[in-house]
């Protein structure tokens, strides 16, 4: 059957309504994306402001870095481990865990899994970045193959990992 003029007007009206609905949905999606981006930007700025405040608040570098680790765990990480090389060559470890870390994973498991990486990063003063624990690290040419394997074998504890040496004067 052929459409008469009334049918064509009705179909055209439905098409127009659908076009308006799609435009509204597209505009709404754009608003949601913009809000999500603005909120993410606000969180980053708040993190940077809090970090600046914490670093300026204390001359005791251990206290300042411990506060920074707690801030990082609140905002961007599940775990932060500070390994501080003392004057006598010993290492003081300060782990900061998120209360949201799965209960079957302990900080000790993660620390043990990553010990070789920490040792090599401290030895070489070169960072190691594992954006995906199943893949080799980025920017870590000095990390040995056995260390890469030990991190990958224990990647059930974490999804990504970063180990960065921080220099104070001439000390790591």
PDB file of C-alpha atoms in Angstrom, residues 54-154:
ATOM      1  CA  UNK A  54      52.235  18.848  53.104  1.00  0.00           C
ATOM      2  CA  UNK A  55      55.714  19.358  51.672  1.00  0.00           C
ATOM      3  CA  UNK A  56      55.862  22.923  52.982  1.00  0.00           C
ATOM      4  CA  UNK A  57      54.569  21.930  56.430  1.00  0.00           C
ATOM      5  CA  UNK A  58      57.600  20.033  57.703  1.00  0.00           C
ATOM      6  CA  UNK A  59      61.360  20.222  57.470  1.00  0.00           C
ATOM      7  CA  UNK A  60      61.545  16.568  58.521  1.00  0.00           C
ATOM      8  CA  UNK A  61      61.768  14.830  55.148  1.00  0.00           C
ATOM      9  CA  UNK A  62      60.680  11.443  56.538  1.00  0.00           C
ATOM     10  CA  UNK A  63      57.514  12.960  58.007  1.00  0.00           C
ATOM     11  CA  UNK A  64      56.892  14.904  54.777  1.00  0.00           C
ATOM     12  CA  UNK A  65      57.244  11.803  52.580  1.00  0.00           C
ATOM     13  CA  UNK A  66      55.126   9.689  54.916  1.00  0.00           C
ATOM     14  CA  UNK A  67      52.402  12.347  54.688  1.00  0.00           C
ATOM     15  CA  UNK A  68      52.793  12.324  50.894  1.00  0.00           C
ATOM     16  CA  UNK A  69      52.414   8.527  50.862  1.00  0.00           C
ATOM     17  CA  UNK A  70      49.209   8.793  52.889  1.00  0.00           C
ATOM     18  CA  UNK A  71      47.945  11.456  50.489  1.00  0.00           C
ATOM     19  CA  UNK A  72      48.783   9.263  47.487  1.00  0.00           C
ATOM     20  CA  UNK A  73      46.921   6.320  49.009  1.00  0.00           C
ATOM     21  CA  UNK A  74      43.867   8.493  49.604  1.00  0.00           C
ATOM     22  CA  UNK A  75      43.832   9.821  46.041  1.00  0.00           C
ATOM     23  CA  UNK A  76      45.698   7.707  43.478  1.00  0.00           C
ATOM     24  CA  UNK A  77      47.028   4.425  44.875  1.00  0.00           C
ATOM     25  CA  UNK A  78      46.101   1.367  46.884  1.00  0.00           C
ATOM     26  CA  UNK A  79      49.529   1.130  48.395  1.00  0.00           C
ATOM     27  CA  UNK A  80      52.628   3.263  48.786  1.00  0.00           C
ATOM     28  CA  UNK A  81      55.860   1.904  50.191  1.00  0.00           C
ATOM     29  CA  UNK A  82      58.652   4.263  51.145  1.00  0.00           C
ATOM     30  CA  UNK A  83      62.104   2.713  51.340  1.00  0.00           C
ATOM     31  CA  UNK A  84      64.400   5.245  52.953  1.00  0.00           C
ATOM     32  CA  UNK A  85      68.148   4.738  52.768  1.00  0.00           C
ATOM     33  CA  UNK A  86      69.559   5.719  56.143  1.00  0.00           C
ATOM     34  CA  UNK A  87      72.992   7.279  56.729  1.00  0.00           C
ATOM     35  CA  UNK A  88      74.359   3.897  57.893  1.00  0.00           C
ATOM     36  CA  UNK A  89      73.236   2.197  54.655  1.00  0.00           C
ATOM     37  CA  UNK A  90      70.259   0.412  56.193  1.00  0.00           C
ATOM     38  CA  UNK A  91      66.822   0.733  54.645  1.00  0.00           C
ATOM     39  CA  UNK A  92      63.812   1.857  56.643  1.00  0.00           C
ATOM     40  CA  UNK A  93      60.514   0.726  55.111  1.00  0.00           C
ATOM     41  CA  UNK A  94      57.301   2.672  55.668  1.00  0.00           C
ATOM     42  CA  UNK A  95      54.287   0.974  54.065  1.00  0.00           C
ATOM     43  CA  UNK A  96      50.998   2.865  53.718  1.00  0.00           C
ATOM     44  CA  UNK A  97      48.023   0.686  52.750  1.00  0.00           C
ATOM     45  CA  UNK A  98      44.575   1.641  51.548  1.00  0.00           C
ATOM     46  CA  UNK A  99      41.714   0.285  53.634  1.00  0.00           C
ATOM     47  CA  UNK A 100      40.155  -0.668  50.272  1.00  0.00           C
ATOM     48  CA  UNK A 101      42.973  -3.097  49.417  1.00  0.00           C
ATOM     49  CA  UNK A 102      41.481  -6.598  49.007  1.00  0.00           C
ATOM     50  CA  UNK A 103      41.688  -8.477  52.309  1.00  0.00           C
ATOM     51  CA  UNK A 104      43.428 -11.485  50.746  1.00  0.00           C
ATOM     52  CA  UNK A 105      46.345  -9.331  49.600  1.00  0.00           C
ATOM     53  CA  UNK A 106      48.699  -8.033  52.260  1.00  0.00           C
ATOM     54  CA  UNK A 107      51.237  -5.259  52.024  1.00  0.00           C
ATOM     55  CA  UNK A 108      53.869  -7.854  52.946  1.00  0.00           C
ATOM     56  CA  UNK A 109      53.001  -9.940  49.849  1.00  0.00           C
ATOM     57  CA  UNK A 110      53.386  -6.919  47.623  1.00  0.00           C
ATOM     58  CA  UNK A 111      56.568  -5.797  49.367  1.00  0.00           C
ATOM     59  CA  UNK A 112      58.088  -9.266  48.946  1.00  0.00           C
ATOM     60  CA  UNK A 113      57.083  -9.426  45.280  1.00  0.00           C
ATOM     61  CA  UNK A 114      58.694  -6.090  44.523  1.00  0.00           C
ATOM     62  CA  UNK A 115      61.825  -6.296  46.697  1.00  0.00           C
ATOM     63  CA  UNK A 116      64.142  -7.075  43.776  1.00  0.00           C
ATOM     64  CA  UNK A 117      62.844  -4.069  41.832  1.00  0.00           C
ATOM     65  CA  UNK A 118      63.314  -1.754  44.819  1.00  0.00           C
ATOM     66  CA  UNK A 119      66.859  -3.006  45.361  1.00  0.00           C
ATOM     67  CA  UNK A 120      67.791  -2.512  41.711  1.00  0.00           C
ATOM     68  CA  UNK A 121      66.168   0.929  41.494  1.00  0.00           C
ATOM     69  CA  UNK A 122      68.110   2.016  44.583  1.00  0.00           C
ATOM     70  CA  UNK A 123      71.311   0.540  43.142  1.00  0.00           C
ATOM     71  CA  UNK A 124      70.935   2.081  39.668  1.00  0.00           C
ATOM     72  CA  UNK A 125      69.054   5.314  40.536  1.00  0.00           C
ATOM     73  CA  UNK A 126      66.842   4.524  37.514  1.00  0.00           C
ATOM     74  CA  UNK A 127      63.041   4.376  37.736  1.00  0.00           C
ATOM     75  CA  UNK A 128      61.014   1.285  36.830  1.00  0.00           C
ATOM     76  CA  UNK A 129      57.463   1.618  35.533  1.00  0.00           C
ATOM     77  CA  UNK A 130      55.149  -1.350  35.055  1.00  0.00           C
ATOM     78  CA  UNK A 131      51.880   0.114  33.659  1.00  0.00           C
ATOM     79  CA  UNK A 132      50.721  -3.474  33.097  1.00  0.00           C
ATOM     80  CA  UNK A 133      52.212  -6.061  35.424  1.00  0.00           C
ATOM     81  CA  UNK A 134      52.026  -8.688  32.656  1.00  0.00           C
ATOM     82  CA  UNK A 135      54.348  -6.668  30.404  1.00  0.00           C
ATOM     83  CA  UNK A 136      58.037  -5.737  30.768  1.00  0.00           C
ATOM     84  CA  UNK A 137      58.730  -2.463  32.578  1.00  0.00           C
ATOM     85  CA  UNK A 138      59.099   0.843  30.763  1.00  0.00           C
ATOM     86  CA  UNK A 139      62.205   2.987  31.137  1.00  0.00           C
ATOM     87  CA  UNK A 140      64.098   0.407  33.131  1.00  0.00           C
ATOM     88  CA  UNK A 141      66.950  -0.811  30.977  1.00  0.00           C
ATOM     89  CA  UNK A 142      69.032  -1.492  34.103  1.00  0.00           C
ATOM     90  CA  UNK A 143      66.478  -3.890  35.646  1.00  0.00           C
ATOM     91  CA  UNK A 144      67.635  -7.501  35.278  1.00  0.00           C
ATOM     92  CA  UNK A 145      65.612 -10.211  33.553  1.00  0.00           C
ATOM     93  CA  UNK A 146      65.263 -12.174  36.823  1.00  0.00           C
ATOM     94  CA  UNK A 147      63.726  -9.125  38.501  1.00  0.00           C
ATOM     95  CA  UNK A 148      61.322  -8.637  35.584  1.00  0.00           C
ATOM     96  CA  UNK A 149      60.282 -12.293  35.884  1.00  0.00           C
ATOM     97  CA  UNK A 150      59.787 -12.077  39.669  1.00  0.00           C
ATOM     98  CA  UNK A 151      57.509  -9.046  39.280  1.00  0.00           C
ATOM     99  CA  UNK A 152      55.501 -10.672  36.478  1.00  0.00           C
ATOM    100  CA  UNK A 153      55.151 -13.947  38.412  1.00  0.00           C
ATOM    101  CA  UNK A 154      53.660 -12.097  41.407  1.00  0.00           C
TER     102      UNK A 154
END
